[in-house]
Amino acid sequence: MSDPNLPSLSSEVRAAHELARLRFAHDEEAQFRIDYEAAAVSPRMTLCMLGVVMVGMTPLYDGVLLRMPESFAGFARAMQFGVQIPAILLAMLMTWAYRLRRWSAPATVLAMMLTVMGLTFQQVIGPAHGFHVPHDFAVLAISGTCLLGRLRLSYLLPWATSLMLIVSLMQLHGFGYSSGALYDVISMWMLFVLSTIATYMLEYSARENWRQRRKLEEQAAHDALTGLPNRRYFDAMFVHLIRQAARERKNIALMILDVDHFKYYNDRYGHPAGDDCLRRVGHWLKEAMRRPQDFCARIGGEEFAAVWFDAQIAVGPSLAEKVRGGISELRIPHAASPTSAVVSASGGLVQLACPSQEDASTEIATDMILRADRALYQAKRSGRDRLIDADDSRLSIPVMPPI
Ligand SMILES: Nc1nc2c(ncn2[C@@H]2O[C@H](COP(=O)(O)OP(=O)(O)OP(=O)(O)O)[C@@H](O)[C@H]2O)c(=O)[nH]1
């Protein structure tokens, strides 16, 4: 029998297909794009800095190495310092400033377009002034953007290909269809194809690593048996929700649940059946948490926690009782239980109305867990298969002072 925790073959094939197409499904793709853009900041800044330095140095190699005539230098400077460098600086600003970052990719593409178009104009107009701009600068700018720009291939490719077509046509138009000009254009396209393949491979491995890291993070936060969040996730998330509840003046409720006489269950039906029982309980808990911010976790062997965010204090006990009682409704036979013929659970509930101290959320969480645990203990002592509300007058437990 196949292990339900292992991914099915079809999901693996789908995952490989998505990777090869450089596109994940909906939410995963959206999350990837956010992370990919965040990781693009330093390579893209490097690209822009290189661009500024290389364009900024053009007077040096135009004048000293290529001996650009004065009649042409004015046009070249206007292009370089009036258009290309400002466009690259704009891309730098959009990448560097957090609030403007969503414009970073279009600004980088714009800088590439203006730089390449400027170079191509110079190449085409130059010969009339007795000056020849080497053709490789245009493809260098496109390849550099491919390799260092960290732009997604599906975004970059249409722009880069259009640019290459424009550059090729302008060159062929400007220099005629001589074998030398054709050779130049073909070598430019070969370099461009290589850069595109490298861009594909870079994005492929970025996606693969990103997915792998997410999987590991997911595994570190979840329990392998039930698939529910684990204790580590619960501790972090509970404190986070208390902080949010304090900020938004919302209520928060916690129930700790423990399956009754689970040792007897294992003894009677065997450990694999015990595992299966825990899986079914976990599945029910996951189903029972309806709102996006409510969650449940497996916090110990046969111990679970359920957290409700923004539930009315008056309905908290009935919500918790529905979830706890639902475990008996699963009707998992438990012939060895002195409490019930089916698997049941005891629960301890604690609620907090609008916590006020946002910065004391860790202490509040510790206190709530302690009180829920004590209520659970009370439920066990008073016969099991029941919920005890820590705020109920029957249970007078002193509240732990903040540490
Ligand atoms: N099958 C299985 N059993 C587990 C797992 N984790 C913990 N247990 C068992 O759960 C049982 C818990 O026993 P106890 O702590 O004595 O509690 P209990 O028998 O449920 O009794 P009460 O809680 O007092 O009702 C132990 O026998 C553990 O071995 C698990 O992942 N799978």
Coordinates of C-alpha atoms and ligand atoms in Angstrom, one line a residue:
M1 CA 0.0 0.0 0.0
S2 CA 1.3 3.5 -0.8
D3 CA 2.2 5.8 2.0
P4 CA -0.4 8.6 2.1
N5 CA 2.2 11.0 3.4
L6 CA 4.3 10.6 0.2
P7 CA 3.4 12.7 -2.8
S8 CA 1.6 10.7 -5.5
L9 CA 3.2 10.1 -8.8
S10 CA 0.8 12.4 -10.7
S11 CA 1.6 15.2 -8.3
E12 CA 5.3 14.7 -8.8
V13 CA 4.9 14.7 -12.6
R14 CA 2.8 17.9 -12.3
A15 CA 5.5 19.5 -10.1
A16 CA 8.2 18.6 -12.6
H17 CA 6.0 19.9 -15.5
E18 CA 5.5 23.2 -13.6
L19 CA 9.2 23.5 -13.0
A20 CA 10.0 22.9 -16.7
R21 CA 7.4 25.5 -17.8
L22 CA 8.8 27.9 -15.2
R23 CA 5.3 28.4 -13.8
F24 CA 3.7 27.2 -10.6
A25 CA 0.0 27.0 -9.8
H26 CA -1.8 30.1 -8.6
D27 CA -0.9 30.9 -5.0
E28 CA 2.5 29.2 -5.2
E29 CA 3.4 31.2 -8.3
A30 CA 2.4 34.5 -6.6
Q31 CA 4.4 33.6 -3.5
F32 CA 7.4 32.6 -5.6
R33 CA 7.3 35.9 -7.5
I34 CA 7.3 37.9 -4.3
D35 CA 10.3 36.0 -3.0
Y36 CA 12.1 36.0 -6.4
E37 CA 11.8 39.8 -6.6
A38 CA 13.1 40.2 -3.1
A39 CA 16.1 38.0 -4.0
A40 CA 16.7 40.0 -7.2
V41 CA 17.6 43.2 -5.3
S42 CA 21.4 42.7 -5.0
P43 CA 22.1 41.2 -8.5
R44 CA 19.9 43.9 -10.1
M45 CA 21.7 46.6 -8.2
T46 CA 25.0 45.1 -9.3
L47 CA 23.7 45.1 -12.9
C48 CA 22.7 48.8 -12.7
M49 CA 26.0 49.8 -11.1
L50 CA 27.9 48.0 -13.9
G51 CA 25.7 49.8 -16.4
V52 CA 26.4 53.2 -14.9
V53 CA 30.1 52.5 -14.8
M54 CA 30.3 51.2 -18.4
V55 CA 28.1 53.9 -19.9
G56 CA 29.9 56.5 -17.8
M57 CA 33.2 55.4 -19.1
T58 CA 32.1 55.7 -22.8
P59 CA 33.8 59.2 -23.3
L60 CA 37.0 57.5 -22.4
Y61 CA 36.9 54.7 -25.0
D62 CA 34.9 56.7 -27.5
G63 CA 37.5 59.5 -27.4
V64 CA 40.8 57.6 -26.7
L65 CA 40.3 54.2 -28.3
L66 CA 37.8 54.8 -31.1
R67 CA 38.7 58.5 -31.8
M68 CA 35.1 59.7 -32.1
P69 CA 34.9 62.8 -34.2
E70 CA 33.7 66.0 -32.5
S71 CA 30.8 66.3 -34.9
F72 CA 29.3 63.1 -33.4
A73 CA 30.4 63.4 -29.8
G74 CA 27.6 65.8 -28.9
F75 CA 24.9 63.4 -30.0
A76 CA 26.7 60.5 -28.3
R77 CA 27.0 62.4 -24.9
A78 CA 23.4 63.5 -25.1
M79 CA 22.3 59.9 -25.6
Q80 CA 24.6 58.5 -22.9
F81 CA 24.2 61.1 -20.1
G82 CA 20.8 62.4 -21.0
V83 CA 19.0 59.1 -21.6
Q84 CA 20.9 55.9 -20.8
I85 CA 22.4 56.8 -17.4
P86 CA 19.2 58.5 -16.1
A87 CA 17.3 55.4 -17.1
I88 CA 19.7 53.1 -15.3
L89 CA 19.7 55.3 -12.2
L90 CA 15.9 55.2 -12.3
A91 CA 16.0 51.4 -12.3
M92 CA 18.5 51.5 -9.5
L93 CA 16.2 53.7 -7.4
M94 CA 13.2 51.5 -8.1
T95 CA 15.1 48.4 -7.0
W96 CA 16.7 50.0 -3.9
A97 CA 13.6 51.8 -2.5
Y98 CA 11.4 49.2 -0.8
R99 CA 8.2 51.2 -1.6
L100 CA 9.0 51.5 -5.3
R101 CA 10.2 48.0 -5.7
R102 CA 7.2 46.8 -7.7
W103 CA 8.4 49.0 -10.5
S104 CA 11.9 47.6 -10.4
A105 CA 11.4 45.0 -13.1
P106 CA 9.7 47.3 -15.7
A107 CA 12.3 50.1 -14.9
T108 CA 15.1 47.6 -15.5
V109 CA 13.6 46.5 -18.8
L110 CA 13.1 50.2 -19.8
A111 CA 16.8 50.9 -19.0
M112 CA 17.8 48.0 -21.1
M113 CA 15.6 49.1 -24.0
L114 CA 16.9 52.7 -23.9
T115 CA 20.5 51.7 -23.6
V116 CA 20.3 49.3 -26.5
M117 CA 18.3 51.6 -28.7
G118 CA 20.7 54.4 -28.0
L119 CA 23.7 52.2 -29.0
T120 CA 21.9 51.1 -32.1
F121 CA 21.1 54.7 -33.1
Q122 CA 24.8 55.5 -32.7
Q123 CA 25.8 52.5 -34.8
V124 CA 23.4 53.5 -37.6
I125 CA 24.1 57.2 -37.6
G126 CA 27.8 56.9 -36.8
P127 CA 29.1 55.9 -40.3
A128 CA 27.8 59.2 -41.8
H129 CA 30.2 61.0 -39.4
G130 CA 33.0 58.6 -40.2
F131 CA 32.6 56.8 -36.9
H132 CA 31.9 53.1 -36.3
V133 CA 30.4 51.9 -32.9
P134 CA 31.2 48.2 -32.3
H135 CA 28.1 46.1 -32.6
D136 CA 28.7 43.9 -29.6
F137 CA 27.7 46.6 -27.0
A138 CA 24.0 46.1 -27.7
V139 CA 24.1 42.3 -27.2
L140 CA 26.3 42.8 -24.2
A141 CA 23.6 45.0 -22.6
I142 CA 20.9 42.5 -23.4
S143 CA 22.9 39.5 -22.2
G144 CA 24.0 41.3 -19.1
T145 CA 20.3 42.0 -18.2
C146 CA 19.4 38.4 -18.9
L147 CA 22.2 37.1 -16.6
L148 CA 22.2 39.6 -13.8
G149 CA 18.8 41.2 -14.0
R150 CA 17.0 38.3 -12.3
L151 CA 14.0 39.0 -14.4
R152 CA 11.6 36.1 -14.9
L153 CA 12.2 34.6 -18.4
S154 CA 8.5 34.9 -19.4
Y155 CA 8.7 38.6 -18.6
L156 CA 12.1 39.3 -20.1
L157 CA 12.0 37.2 -23.3
P158 CA 9.4 39.2 -25.3
W159 CA 11.2 42.5 -24.7
A160 CA 14.7 41.1 -25.3
T161 CA 13.6 39.3 -28.5
S162 CA 11.9 42.4 -29.8
L163 CA 15.0 44.4 -29.1
M164 CA 17.2 41.8 -30.8
L165 CA 15.0 42.0 -33.9
I166 CA 15.1 45.8 -34.0
V167 CA 18.9 45.8 -33.5
S168 CA 19.4 43.2 -36.2
L169 CA 17.1 45.0 -38.7
M170 CA 18.7 48.3 -38.0
Q171 CA 22.1 46.9 -38.5
L172 CA 21.3 45.1 -41.7
H173 CA 19.4 48.2 -43.0
G174 CA 22.3 50.5 -42.0
F175 CA 25.2 48.3 -43.2
G176 CA 23.5 46.4 -46.0
Y177 CA 23.2 42.7 -46.3
S178 CA 27.0 42.1 -46.7
S179 CA 28.4 38.8 -45.5
G180 CA 30.3 40.7 -42.7
A181 CA 27.0 42.3 -41.5
L182 CA 25.2 39.0 -41.6
Y183 CA 28.1 37.3 -39.7
D184 CA 27.8 40.0 -37.0
V185 CA 24.0 39.6 -36.7
I186 CA 24.3 35.8 -36.5
S187 CA 27.0 35.9 -33.9
M188 CA 24.8 38.3 -31.9
W189 CA 21.9 35.9 -32.0
M190 CA 24.0 33.0 -31.0
L191 CA 25.2 35.0 -27.9
F192 CA 21.6 35.9 -27.2
V193 CA 20.4 32.3 -27.4
L194 CA 23.1 31.3 -25.0
S195 CA 22.1 34.0 -22.6
T196 CA 18.5 32.9 -22.8
I197 CA 19.4 29.3 -22.1
A198 CA 21.4 30.5 -19.1
T199 CA 18.5 32.6 -17.9
Y200 CA 16.2 29.6 -18.2
M201 CA 18.6 27.5 -16.2
L202 CA 19.0 30.2 -13.5
E203 CA 15.3 30.6 -13.0
Y204 CA 14.8 26.8 -13.1
S205 CA 17.3 26.2 -10.3
A206 CA 15.9 29.3 -8.3
R207 CA 12.4 27.7 -8.5
E208 CA 13.7 24.3 -7.6
N209 CA 15.6 25.6 -4.6
W210 CA 12.7 27.8 -3.5
R211 CA 10.3 24.8 -3.6
Q212 CA 12.7 22.6 -1.7
R213 CA 13.2 25.2 1.0
R214 CA 9.4 25.6 1.3
K215 CA 9.0 21.9 1.6
L216 CA 11.6 21.7 4.4
E217 CA 10.0 24.7 6.2
E218 CA 6.6 23.0 5.9
Q219 CA 8.0 19.7 7.2
A220 CA 9.7 21.5 10.1
A221 CA 6.4 23.0 11.1
H222 CA 4.1 20.0 10.7
D223 CA 3.6 16.7 12.3
A224 CA 4.3 13.8 9.9
L225 CA 1.5 11.5 11.3
T226 CA -1.5 13.8 11.1
G227 CA -0.3 16.6 8.8
L228 CA -1.3 19.1 11.4
P229 CA 0.9 21.9 12.6
N230 CA 3.3 20.8 15.3
R231 CA 4.2 22.1 18.7
R232 CA 6.8 24.4 17.4
Y233 CA 4.4 26.0 14.9
F234 CA 1.7 26.2 17.6
D235 CA 4.0 28.1 20.0
A236 CA 5.0 30.6 17.4
M237 CA 1.6 31.1 15.9
F238 CA -0.3 31.3 19.2
V239 CA 2.0 34.2 20.4
H240 CA 1.6 35.8 17.0
L241 CA -2.2 35.6 17.2
I242 CA -2.3 37.0 20.7
R243 CA -0.2 40.0 19.5
Q244 CA -2.6 40.5 16.6
A245 CA -5.6 40.2 19.0
A246 CA -4.1 42.9 21.2
R247 CA -3.5 45.1 18.3
E248 CA -6.9 44.7 16.8
R249 CA -8.8 44.4 20.1
K250 CA -10.1 40.9 19.3
N251 CA -10.8 37.9 21.5
I252 CA -8.8 34.7 21.5
A253 CA -9.7 31.2 22.7
L254 CA -7.6 28.1 23.3
M255 CA -8.7 24.6 23.9
I256 CA -6.3 21.8 24.8
L257 CA -7.7 18.4 24.0
D258 CA -6.4 15.0 25.1
V259 CA -7.7 11.6 23.8
D260 CA -9.1 9.5 26.7
H261 CA -7.4 6.3 27.7
F262 CA -5.3 6.2 24.6
K263 CA -2.8 3.9 26.2
Y264 CA -5.6 1.3 26.5
Y265 CA -6.4 1.9 22.8
N266 CA -2.9 1.1 21.8
D267 CA -2.8 -1.9 24.1
R268 CA -6.0 -3.2 22.7
Y269 CA -5.8 -2.5 19.0
G270 CA -2.1 -2.1 18.4
H271 CA 0.1 0.9 17.6
P272 CA -0.7 1.1 13.9
A273 CA -4.4 1.3 14.7
G274 CA -3.5 3.9 17.3
D275 CA -1.7 6.0 14.6
D276 CA -4.7 5.6 12.4
C277 CA -7.0 6.8 15.2
L278 CA -4.8 9.9 15.7
R279 CA -4.9 10.6 12.0
R280 CA -8.7 10.5 12.0
V281 CA -8.9 12.8 15.0
G282 CA -6.4 15.2 13.4
H283 CA -8.5 15.2 10.2
W284 CA -11.6 16.0 12.1
L285 CA -9.9 18.9 13.9
K286 CA -8.6 20.3 10.7
E287 CA -12.1 20.1 9.1
A288 CA -13.7 21.7 12.2
M289 CA -11.6 24.9 12.1
R290 CA -13.6 27.0 9.7
R291 CA -12.1 30.5 9.6
P292 CA -8.7 31.3 8.1
Q293 CA -7.1 32.5 11.3
D294 CA -8.4 29.6 13.5
F295 CA -6.1 26.7 13.6
C296 CA -5.4 23.4 15.4
A297 CA -2.2 21.6 16.1
R298 CA -0.9 18.3 17.5
I299 CA 1.1 19.4 20.5
G300 CA 1.9 16.1 22.0
G301 CA 1.4 12.3 21.6
E302 CA -2.4 12.3 21.9
E303 CA -2.7 15.9 22.8
F304 CA -4.1 18.6 20.4
A305 CA -4.7 22.3 20.6
A306 CA -7.4 24.4 18.9
V307 CA -7.3 28.2 18.7
W308 CA -10.1 30.5 17.7
F309 CA -9.4 34.1 16.8
D310 CA -12.1 36.7 17.2
A311 CA -14.8 34.4 18.6
Q312 CA -17.4 35.9 20.9
I313 CA -16.7 35.0 24.5
A314 CA -20.3 33.8 24.9
V315 CA -20.1 31.3 22.1
G316 CA -16.5 30.0 22.9
P317 CA -17.7 27.1 25.1
S318 CA -20.2 25.9 22.5
L319 CA -17.6 26.1 19.7
A320 CA -15.1 24.2 21.7
E321 CA -17.7 21.6 22.8
K322 CA -18.7 21.0 19.2
V323 CA -15.1 20.3 18.3
R324 CA -14.4 18.1 21.3
G325 CA -17.7 16.2 21.1
G326 CA -17.1 15.7 17.3
I327 CA -14.3 13.2 18.2
S328 CA -16.9 10.9 19.8
E329 CA -19.1 11.4 16.7
L330 CA -16.3 9.8 14.7
R331 CA -17.5 6.6 16.4
I332 CA -14.1 4.9 16.5
P333 CA -14.7 1.8 18.7
H334 CA -12.7 1.8 21.9
A335 CA -13.7 -1.4 23.7
A336 CA -11.0 -1.0 26.3
S337 CA -12.1 2.5 27.5
P338 CA -13.8 2.6 31.0
T339 CA -15.4 5.9 29.9
S340 CA -17.1 5.3 26.6
A341 CA -17.6 2.6 23.9
V342 CA -16.0 5.0 21.3
V343 CA -12.9 7.1 21.3
S344 CA -13.6 10.3 23.3
A345 CA -11.5 13.3 24.4
S346 CA -11.4 15.7 27.3
G347 CA -10.8 19.4 26.9
G348 CA -9.7 22.5 28.8
L349 CA -10.8 25.8 27.5
V350 CA -9.5 29.3 28.2
Q351 CA -10.7 32.5 26.6
L352 CA -9.2 36.0 26.6
A353 CA -11.2 39.1 25.8
C354 CA -9.2 41.7 23.9
P355 CA -5.7 41.3 25.4
S356 CA -4.3 44.8 26.0
Q357 CA -0.6 44.3 26.3
E358 CA 0.8 43.6 22.8
D359 CA 4.4 43.3 24.1
A360 CA 3.4 40.7 26.8
S361 CA 2.1 38.2 24.3
T362 CA 4.6 35.5 25.2
E363 CA 3.6 35.7 28.9
I364 CA -0.1 35.8 28.0
A365 CA 0.4 32.7 25.8
T366 CA 2.2 30.8 28.6
D367 CA -0.5 31.7 31.1
M368 CA -3.3 30.7 28.8
I369 CA -1.6 27.3 28.0
L370 CA -1.1 26.7 31.8
R371 CA -4.8 27.5 32.5
A372 CA -6.1 25.4 29.6
D373 CA -3.9 22.5 30.8
R374 CA -5.2 22.8 34.4
A375 CA -8.8 22.8 33.0
L376 CA -8.0 19.7 31.0
Y377 CA -6.6 18.0 34.1
Q378 CA -9.8 18.9 35.9
A379 CA -11.8 17.4 33.0
K380 CA -9.8 14.1 33.3
R381 CA -10.2 14.0 37.1
S382 CA -13.9 14.6 36.9
G383 CA -14.6 11.6 34.7
R384 CA -13.2 12.4 31.1
D385 CA -15.2 12.9 27.9
R386 CA -16.0 16.5 28.8
L387 CA -15.0 20.1 28.4
I388 CA -14.0 22.3 31.4
D389 CA -14.0 26.1 30.9
A390 CA -11.2 27.6 32.9
D391 CA -13.3 30.7 33.5
D392 CA -16.2 28.6 34.9
S393 CA -16.8 29.3 38.6
R394 CA -16.4 25.5 39.2
L395 CA -12.8 25.9 38.5
S396 CA -11.0 28.5 40.5
I397 CA -7.4 28.5 39.3
P398 CA -5.3 31.5 40.1
V399 CA -4.0 33.4 37.0
M400 CA -0.3 33.3 36.8
P401 CA 1.2 36.7 37.1
P402 CA 3.3 37.9 34.1
I403 CA 6.9 36.8 34.3
Ligands
LIG1 N1 -0.3 5.0 18.3 C1 0.3 6.1 18.9 N2 0.3 6.2 20.2 C2 0.8 7.3 20.7 C3 1.4 8.3 19.9 N3 1.9 9.3 20.7 C4 1.6 8.9 22.0 N4 1.0 7.7 22.0 C5 0.5 7.0 23.1 O1 -0.5 7.6 23.8 C6 -0.6 7.1 25.1 C7 -0.8 8.2 26.1 O2 -1.0 7.6 27.4 P1 -1.3 8.4 28.7 O3 -0.5 9.6 28.7 O4 -1.1 7.4 29.8 O5 -2.8 8.9 28.6 P2 -4.1 8.0 28.3 O6 -3.9 6.6 28.2 O7 -4.7 8.7 27.1 O8 -5.0 8.4 29.5 P3 -5.7 9.7 29.9 O9 -5.1 10.8 29.1 O10 -5.6 9.9 31.3 O11 -7.1 9.5 29.5 C8 0.8 6.4 25.4 O12 0.5 5.0 25.4 C9 1.6 6.7 24.2 O13 2.4 5.7 23.8 C10 1.4 8.1 18.5 O14 2.0 8.9 17.7 N5 0.9 7.0 18.0

